[in-house]
Amino acid sequence: MQLSWWEINSWFTNVDYTIVGSGITGLHTALRLRERFHRSKILVLEKGPLPQGASTKNAGFACFGSLSEIIDDLNNHTEEEVTALIQKRWQGLQLLRKRLGDSAIDFKPYGGYELFLESDTAGYENCLRRLPFVNDVLRPLFRADVFVKETDRFDFKGTQDSLIFNPFEGQIDTGAMMQALLKDAVANNILILNSQTVTAYHEKNDSVSVSLGDFTFSTKKLLFATNGFAAQLTNGAVKPARAQVLITEPIPNLGIKGTFHIDRGYYYFRNIGNRILFGGARNLDFDVETTTDFGNTNIIQNQLEKLLREVILPDTDFTVAHRWSGIMGMGPGKVPVVKQLSEHVYFGVRLGGMGIAIGSMIGKELADLV
Ligand SMILES: Cc1cc2nc3c(=O)[nH]c(=O)nc-3n(C[C@H](O)[C@H](O)[C@H](O)COP(=O)(O)OP(=O)(O)OC[C@H]3O[C@@H](n4cnc5c(N)ncnc54)[C@H](O)[C@@H]3O)c2cc1C
């Protein structure tokens, strides 16, 4: 890349903070830095022509965990860890809504549901048994019961009789949310450069030199918000996790409205107007889906279509309009990692499957490390 003197001078000279990644986390990091440092030069570098990880690819659930997922988490984390994580997700959702406004992100408080397949009687009964306990754990935070047993009024087929309803869950328009964040960043004098891959960095005494291929510049602080692409940076604490999705063509008289979970969050669907977006099934093929390569596979797409046809829309003709994938960042624990790596380098990654909720908080925490 041969840059002009003007380009070097305006974009790459006297840079105070460089953020790698323009997803939810990176943009919130930049905005929080701007709140703290009014006159600093803040630069965001993004390898994709658009943000190209999970933030523009996701399902738009404004959620903090389904009942079966929370019960599963309680098996692997302490009660305190689980409540702290849910609290962070809940606070993160409020921060996102406050920062951008509900109309900008098209927030719809339709509530969320969990359904259980007929074959999962054990999981269903376990959830019903532990529902009062989980509500007790969450009551100090929500001051009400979060999970309520409800009769299925959606005519799902091959499922247990009741659903679990969560009135605190909502849905957003992911594209609108990311556009609003990008506009907010530009309005706050944050420079965003797309199609720029950070290929290396080298720490010096008072700064970091950052390489974009054959071009190198200096920044006082370097902050990575690269989530699923941070395996090397974090020494394996984060692994990429591809998630595949499909969306149907419009379905006349669609009666499904809200966000829906199946099997500990491994499957999720929602309405978008009169279409259904459906994603998941990563657990059918964990090894293949542990990748930073975008793409769709038959094993997963066929399973999504099967469940759509047999369970979710059993008596409805539908056609699939579009399919895509995104890359999440997962790890052995569900708690994100926000860390100072060295004197001038930091990272905030491993947002798992609930980055819409937690991204704003992780961005803030990352910026506040500086
Ligand atoms: C299909 C799917 C459905 C999901 N559904 C939901 C949902 O409904 N609700 C929810 O809360 N969460 C959901 N998630 C998870 C959520 O989208 C993520 O947790 C969140 O977007 C993570 O944000 P991030 O900014 O940390 O990471 P990302 O959005 O992945 O951003 C990281 C960015 O870093 C860039 N980058 C990486 N390496 C470099 C480099 N070397 N140089 C320059 N740039 C680089 C990438 O291109 C990327 O844009 C879903 C994810 C997927 C994939």
Short mmCIF file of N, CA and C and ligand atoms in Angstrom, two decimals, residues 19-28 44-64 89 93 170 172 174 177-178 193-200 211-212 224-230 241-245 259 261 268 270 277-280 294 324-330 348-359 362, ligand 1:
data_model
loop_
_atom_site.label_atom_id
_atom_site.label_comp_id
_atom_site.label_asym_id
_atom_site.label_seq_id
_atom_site.Cartn_x
_atom_site.Cartn_y
_atom_site.Cartn_z
N ILE A 19 -7.90 0.53 17.84
CA ILE A 19 -8.73 -0.63 18.19
C ILE A 19 -8.79 -1.55 16.98
N VAL A 20 -8.54 -2.81 17.18
CA VAL A 20 -8.60 -3.77 16.08
C VAL A 20 -9.95 -4.49 16.17
N GLY A 21 -10.77 -4.35 15.11
CA GLY A 21 -12.09 -4.98 15.08
C GLY A 21 -13.20 -3.95 15.26
N SER A 22 -14.12 -3.90 14.30
CA SER A 22 -15.22 -2.92 14.39
C SER A 22 -16.54 -3.60 14.65
N GLY A 23 -16.52 -4.67 15.46
CA GLY A 23 -17.77 -5.29 15.91
C GLY A 23 -18.35 -4.50 17.08
N ILE A 24 -19.35 -5.10 17.72
CA ILE A 24 -20.01 -4.43 18.85
C ILE A 24 -18.98 -4.03 19.90
N THR A 25 -18.06 -4.94 20.20
CA THR A 25 -17.08 -4.66 21.26
C THR A 25 -16.13 -3.54 20.86
N GLY A 26 -15.58 -3.64 19.65
CA GLY A 26 -14.61 -2.63 19.21
C GLY A 26 -15.22 -1.23 19.17
N LEU A 27 -16.45 -1.14 18.66
CA LEU A 27 -17.07 0.19 18.55
C LEU A 27 -17.43 0.75 19.93
N HIS A 28 -17.89 -0.12 20.83
CA HIS A 28 -18.15 0.37 22.19
C HIS A 28 -16.86 0.77 22.90
N VAL A 44 -10.06 2.96 14.43
CA VAL A 44 -10.55 1.57 14.44
C VAL A 44 -10.16 0.93 13.13
N LEU A 45 -9.52 -0.24 13.19
CA LEU A 45 -9.11 -0.96 11.97
C LEU A 45 -9.93 -2.23 11.85
N GLU A 46 -10.50 -2.45 10.68
CA GLU A 46 -11.37 -3.60 10.47
C GLU A 46 -10.95 -4.33 9.20
N LYS A 47 -10.78 -5.64 9.31
CA LYS A 47 -10.27 -6.37 8.14
C LYS A 47 -11.32 -6.54 7.05
N GLY A 48 -12.59 -6.53 7.39
CA GLY A 48 -13.63 -6.72 6.37
C GLY A 48 -14.08 -5.41 5.75
N PRO A 49 -14.69 -5.50 4.56
CA PRO A 49 -15.30 -4.28 4.00
C PRO A 49 -16.46 -3.81 4.88
N LEU A 50 -17.12 -4.76 5.55
CA LEU A 50 -18.08 -4.47 6.62
C LEU A 50 -17.48 -5.14 7.86
N PRO A 51 -18.03 -4.85 9.06
CA PRO A 51 -17.58 -5.65 10.20
C PRO A 51 -17.77 -7.13 9.85
N GLN A 52 -16.77 -7.95 10.10
CA GLN A 52 -16.80 -9.27 9.49
C GLN A 52 -16.51 -10.41 10.47
N GLY A 53 -17.30 -10.43 11.55
CA GLY A 53 -17.13 -11.53 12.50
C GLY A 53 -18.49 -12.07 12.84
N ALA A 54 -19.05 -11.52 13.92
CA ALA A 54 -20.38 -11.96 14.37
C ALA A 54 -21.37 -10.80 14.47
N SER A 55 -20.87 -9.58 14.64
CA SER A 55 -21.77 -8.48 15.02
C SER A 55 -22.79 -8.12 13.95
N THR A 56 -22.46 -8.33 12.68
CA THR A 56 -23.45 -8.06 11.62
C THR A 56 -24.08 -9.35 11.10
N LYS A 57 -23.76 -10.46 11.73
CA LYS A 57 -24.23 -11.76 11.23
C LYS A 57 -25.25 -12.40 12.16
N ASN A 58 -25.43 -11.84 13.36
CA ASN A 58 -26.16 -12.58 14.40
C ASN A 58 -27.67 -12.56 14.22
N ALA A 59 -28.35 -13.18 15.20
CA ALA A 59 -29.80 -13.38 15.09
C ALA A 59 -30.61 -12.24 15.70
N GLY A 60 -29.94 -11.34 16.40
CA GLY A 60 -30.65 -10.19 16.95
C GLY A 60 -31.50 -10.49 18.18
N PHE A 61 -31.10 -11.50 18.95
CA PHE A 61 -31.79 -11.77 20.21
C PHE A 61 -31.21 -10.83 21.28
N ALA A 62 -32.09 -10.07 21.91
CA ALA A 62 -31.65 -9.27 23.06
C ALA A 62 -31.95 -10.13 24.29
N CYS A 63 -31.03 -11.06 24.56
CA CYS A 63 -31.33 -12.11 25.55
C CYS A 63 -30.18 -12.24 26.54
N PHE A 64 -30.45 -12.96 27.62
CA PHE A 64 -29.38 -13.16 28.62
C PHE A 64 -29.28 -14.62 29.06
N ARG A 89 -24.90 -9.15 31.32
CA ARG A 89 -25.66 -9.18 30.06
C ARG A 89 -26.86 -8.22 30.15
N LEU A 93 -27.42 -4.84 27.95
CA LEU A 93 -28.59 -4.56 27.10
C LEU A 93 -29.14 -3.17 27.39
N GLY A 170 -36.07 -9.65 24.35
CA GLY A 170 -36.58 -8.88 23.21
C GLY A 170 -35.81 -9.21 21.95
N ILE A 172 -33.92 -7.33 18.28
CA ILE A 172 -33.50 -6.09 17.64
C ILE A 172 -33.21 -6.35 16.16
N THR A 174 -30.38 -6.28 13.86
CA THR A 174 -28.92 -6.30 13.99
C THR A 174 -28.24 -5.29 13.05
N MET A 177 -28.74 -1.82 14.30
CA MET A 177 -27.93 -1.58 15.50
C MET A 177 -26.48 -1.27 15.11
N MET A 178 -25.93 -2.06 14.19
CA MET A 178 -24.53 -1.83 13.81
C MET A 178 -24.38 -0.52 13.04
N LEU A 193 -11.37 2.56 9.58
CA LEU A 193 -10.84 2.14 8.28
C LEU A 193 -11.16 0.67 8.05
N ASN A 194 -11.84 0.38 6.95
CA ASN A 194 -12.19 -1.00 6.60
C ASN A 194 -11.15 -1.60 5.66
N SER A 195 -11.24 -2.92 5.47
CA SER A 195 -10.32 -3.67 4.62
C SER A 195 -8.87 -3.46 5.05
N GLN A 196 -8.67 -3.37 6.35
CA GLN A 196 -7.32 -3.22 6.91
C GLN A 196 -7.08 -4.33 7.92
N THR A 197 -6.23 -5.27 7.55
CA THR A 197 -5.93 -6.39 8.46
C THR A 197 -4.65 -6.09 9.23
N VAL A 198 -4.75 -6.13 10.54
CA VAL A 198 -3.54 -5.98 11.36
C VAL A 198 -2.79 -7.31 11.28
N THR A 199 -1.60 -7.27 10.70
CA THR A 199 -0.87 -8.52 10.46
C THR A 199 0.18 -8.79 11.53
N ALA A 200 0.62 -7.74 12.23
CA ALA A 200 1.60 -7.92 13.29
C ALA A 200 1.66 -6.64 14.13
N SER A 211 1.49 -3.25 12.14
CA SER A 211 1.67 -3.51 10.71
C SER A 211 0.35 -3.84 10.04
N LEU A 212 0.12 -3.17 8.91
CA LEU A 212 -1.00 -3.49 8.02
C LEU A 212 -0.35 -3.98 6.73
N PHE A 224 -7.26 -4.92 21.20
CA PHE A 224 -7.83 -5.93 20.30
C PHE A 224 -9.27 -6.28 20.74
N ALA A 225 -10.20 -6.15 19.78
CA ALA A 225 -11.59 -6.59 20.01
C ALA A 225 -11.93 -7.54 18.88
N THR A 226 -11.12 -8.60 18.78
CA THR A 226 -11.17 -9.48 17.61
C THR A 226 -11.86 -10.83 17.90
N ASN A 227 -12.38 -10.97 19.07
CA ASN A 227 -13.24 -12.10 19.46
C ASN A 227 -12.85 -13.46 18.88
N GLY A 228 -13.62 -13.99 17.93
CA GLY A 228 -13.36 -15.35 17.41
C GLY A 228 -12.05 -15.49 16.66
N PHE A 229 -11.39 -14.36 16.40
CA PHE A 229 -10.13 -14.39 15.64
C PHE A 229 -8.93 -14.21 16.58
N ALA A 230 -9.18 -14.37 17.89
CA ALA A 230 -8.14 -14.03 18.87
C ALA A 230 -7.45 -15.25 19.46
N ALA A 241 -15.86 -20.24 16.73
CA ALA A 241 -17.04 -21.12 16.68
C ALA A 241 -17.97 -20.56 15.61
N ARG A 242 -18.00 -21.28 14.48
CA ARG A 242 -18.87 -20.81 13.40
C ARG A 242 -20.33 -21.12 13.74
N ALA A 243 -21.20 -20.18 13.39
CA ALA A 243 -22.64 -20.40 13.59
C ALA A 243 -23.34 -20.15 12.27
N GLN A 244 -24.18 -21.12 11.86
CA GLN A 244 -24.88 -21.02 10.57
C GLN A 244 -26.36 -20.66 10.78
N VAL A 245 -26.88 -19.91 9.83
CA VAL A 245 -28.24 -19.40 9.95
C VAL A 245 -28.93 -19.50 8.60
N THR A 259 -38.68 -14.40 20.33
CA THR A 259 -37.41 -15.12 20.18
C THR A 259 -37.58 -16.48 20.86
N HIS A 261 -35.82 -20.44 21.86
CA HIS A 261 -34.61 -21.24 22.09
C HIS A 261 -34.99 -22.72 22.19
N TYR A 268 -31.88 -21.64 17.78
CA TYR A 268 -32.60 -20.40 18.10
C TYR A 268 -33.34 -19.93 16.85
N ARG A 270 -36.51 -16.90 15.44
CA ARG A 270 -37.32 -15.71 15.74
C ARG A 270 -38.05 -15.30 14.49
N LEU A 277 -36.15 -16.50 10.99
CA LEU A 277 -34.70 -16.70 10.98
C LEU A 277 -34.42 -17.87 11.91
N PHE A 278 -33.62 -18.82 11.45
CA PHE A 278 -33.36 -20.02 12.26
C PHE A 278 -31.86 -20.34 12.21
N GLY A 279 -31.26 -20.56 13.37
CA GLY A 279 -29.83 -20.86 13.39
C GLY A 279 -29.50 -21.91 14.42
N GLY A 280 -28.29 -22.44 14.32
CA GLY A 280 -27.81 -23.37 15.33
C GLY A 280 -27.30 -24.68 14.75
N PHE A 294 -15.80 -18.63 6.92
CA PHE A 294 -17.24 -18.52 6.75
C PHE A 294 -17.71 -19.63 5.80
N TRP A 324 -26.41 -17.91 5.73
CA TRP A 324 -25.10 -17.30 5.97
C TRP A 324 -24.48 -17.88 7.25
N SER A 325 -23.30 -17.42 7.56
CA SER A 325 -22.65 -17.86 8.80
C SER A 325 -21.89 -16.69 9.40
N GLY A 326 -21.54 -16.83 10.67
CA GLY A 326 -20.71 -15.84 11.35
C GLY A 326 -19.76 -16.57 12.28
N ILE A 327 -18.76 -15.86 12.77
CA ILE A 327 -17.76 -16.50 13.63
C ILE A 327 -17.84 -15.92 15.04
N MET A 328 -18.12 -16.80 16.00
CA MET A 328 -18.16 -16.37 17.40
C MET A 328 -16.83 -16.72 18.07
N GLY A 329 -16.66 -16.24 19.28
CA GLY A 329 -15.48 -16.59 20.08
C GLY A 329 -15.93 -17.32 21.33
N MET A 330 -15.50 -18.56 21.48
CA MET A 330 -15.90 -19.39 22.63
C MET A 330 -14.65 -19.83 23.41
N GLY A 348 -10.16 -7.58 24.66
CA GLY A 348 -11.47 -7.89 25.25
C GLY A 348 -12.18 -8.82 24.29
N VAL A 349 -12.22 -10.12 24.61
CA VAL A 349 -12.69 -11.13 23.65
C VAL A 349 -13.49 -12.23 24.37
N ARG A 350 -13.90 -13.24 23.58
CA ARG A 350 -14.64 -14.42 24.05
C ARG A 350 -16.05 -14.04 24.50
N LEU A 351 -16.81 -13.47 23.56
CA LEU A 351 -18.15 -13.01 23.93
C LEU A 351 -19.22 -14.09 23.82
N GLY A 352 -18.87 -15.25 23.30
CA GLY A 352 -19.82 -16.34 23.22
C GLY A 352 -21.04 -15.99 22.38
N GLY A 353 -22.17 -16.58 22.73
CA GLY A 353 -23.38 -16.41 21.93
C GLY A 353 -24.27 -15.28 22.38
N MET A 354 -23.76 -14.41 23.28
CA MET A 354 -24.64 -13.34 23.75
C MET A 354 -23.97 -11.98 23.72
N GLY A 355 -23.26 -11.73 22.62
CA GLY A 355 -22.50 -10.48 22.52
C GLY A 355 -23.35 -9.24 22.35
N ILE A 356 -24.58 -9.39 21.87
CA ILE A 356 -25.43 -8.20 21.77
C ILE A 356 -25.63 -7.62 23.16
N ALA A 357 -25.85 -8.54 24.12
CA ALA A 357 -26.08 -8.09 25.48
C ALA A 357 -24.78 -7.62 26.13
N ILE A 358 -23.73 -8.37 25.91
CA ILE A 358 -22.54 -8.14 26.74
C ILE A 358 -21.50 -7.24 26.06
N GLY A 359 -21.66 -7.06 24.73
CA GLY A 359 -20.63 -6.32 23.98
C GLY A 359 -20.39 -4.91 24.49
N ILE A 362 -18.35 -5.13 27.72
CA ILE A 362 -16.97 -5.56 27.51
C ILE A 362 -16.16 -4.43 26.85
C1 LIG B 1 -25.01 -16.58 13.53
C2 LIG B 1 -24.83 -15.90 14.84
C3 LIG B 1 -25.95 -15.64 15.63
C4 LIG B 1 -25.81 -14.97 16.84
N1 LIG B 1 -26.92 -14.59 17.51
C5 LIG B 1 -26.81 -13.80 18.61
C6 LIG B 1 -27.96 -13.27 19.23
O1 LIG B 1 -29.07 -13.46 18.78
N2 LIG B 1 -27.80 -12.52 20.35
C7 LIG B 1 -26.56 -12.25 20.86
O2 LIG B 1 -26.46 -11.58 21.89
N3 LIG B 1 -25.44 -12.70 20.26
C8 LIG B 1 -25.53 -13.46 19.14
N4 LIG B 1 -24.42 -13.91 18.52
C9 LIG B 1 -23.11 -13.59 19.11
C10 LIG B 1 -22.72 -12.13 18.89
O3 LIG B 1 -22.98 -11.75 17.56
C11 LIG B 1 -21.23 -11.95 19.23
O4 LIG B 1 -21.02 -12.35 20.57
C12 LIG B 1 -20.78 -10.50 19.10
O5 LIG B 1 -21.14 -9.97 17.85
C13 LIG B 1 -19.29 -10.39 19.29
O6 LIG B 1 -18.92 -9.07 19.00
P1 LIG B 1 -17.39 -8.67 18.89
O7 LIG B 1 -17.36 -7.25 18.51
O8 LIG B 1 -16.68 -9.05 20.15
O9 LIG B 1 -16.81 -9.62 17.76
P2 LIG B 1 -16.99 -9.52 16.17
O10 LIG B 1 -18.30 -8.98 15.81
O11 LIG B 1 -16.63 -10.85 15.62
O12 LIG B 1 -15.91 -8.46 15.78
C14 LIG B 1 -14.53 -8.75 15.68
C15 LIG B 1 -14.01 -8.03 14.46
O13 LIG B 1 -12.60 -8.09 14.42
C16 LIG B 1 -12.22 -8.10 13.06
N5 LIG B 1 -10.85 -8.60 12.99
C17 LIG B 1 -10.40 -9.80 13.40
N6 LIG B 1 -9.08 -9.91 13.20
C18 LIG B 1 -8.67 -8.74 12.66
C19 LIG B 1 -7.41 -8.24 12.23
N7 LIG B 1 -6.28 -8.97 12.34
N8 LIG B 1 -7.34 -6.99 11.71
C20 LIG B 1 -8.46 -6.23 11.59
N9 LIG B 1 -9.68 -6.67 11.99
C21 LIG B 1 -9.79 -7.90 12.53
C22 LIG B 1 -13.25 -9.02 12.42
O14 LIG B 1 -13.32 -8.84 11.03
C23 LIG B 1 -14.52 -8.62 13.16
O15 LIG B 1 -15.28 -7.67 12.45
C24 LIG B 1 -24.51 -14.60 17.30
C25 LIG B 1 -23.40 -14.87 16.52
C26 LIG B 1 -23.55 -15.50 15.29
C27 LIG B 1 -22.33 -15.77 14.47
#
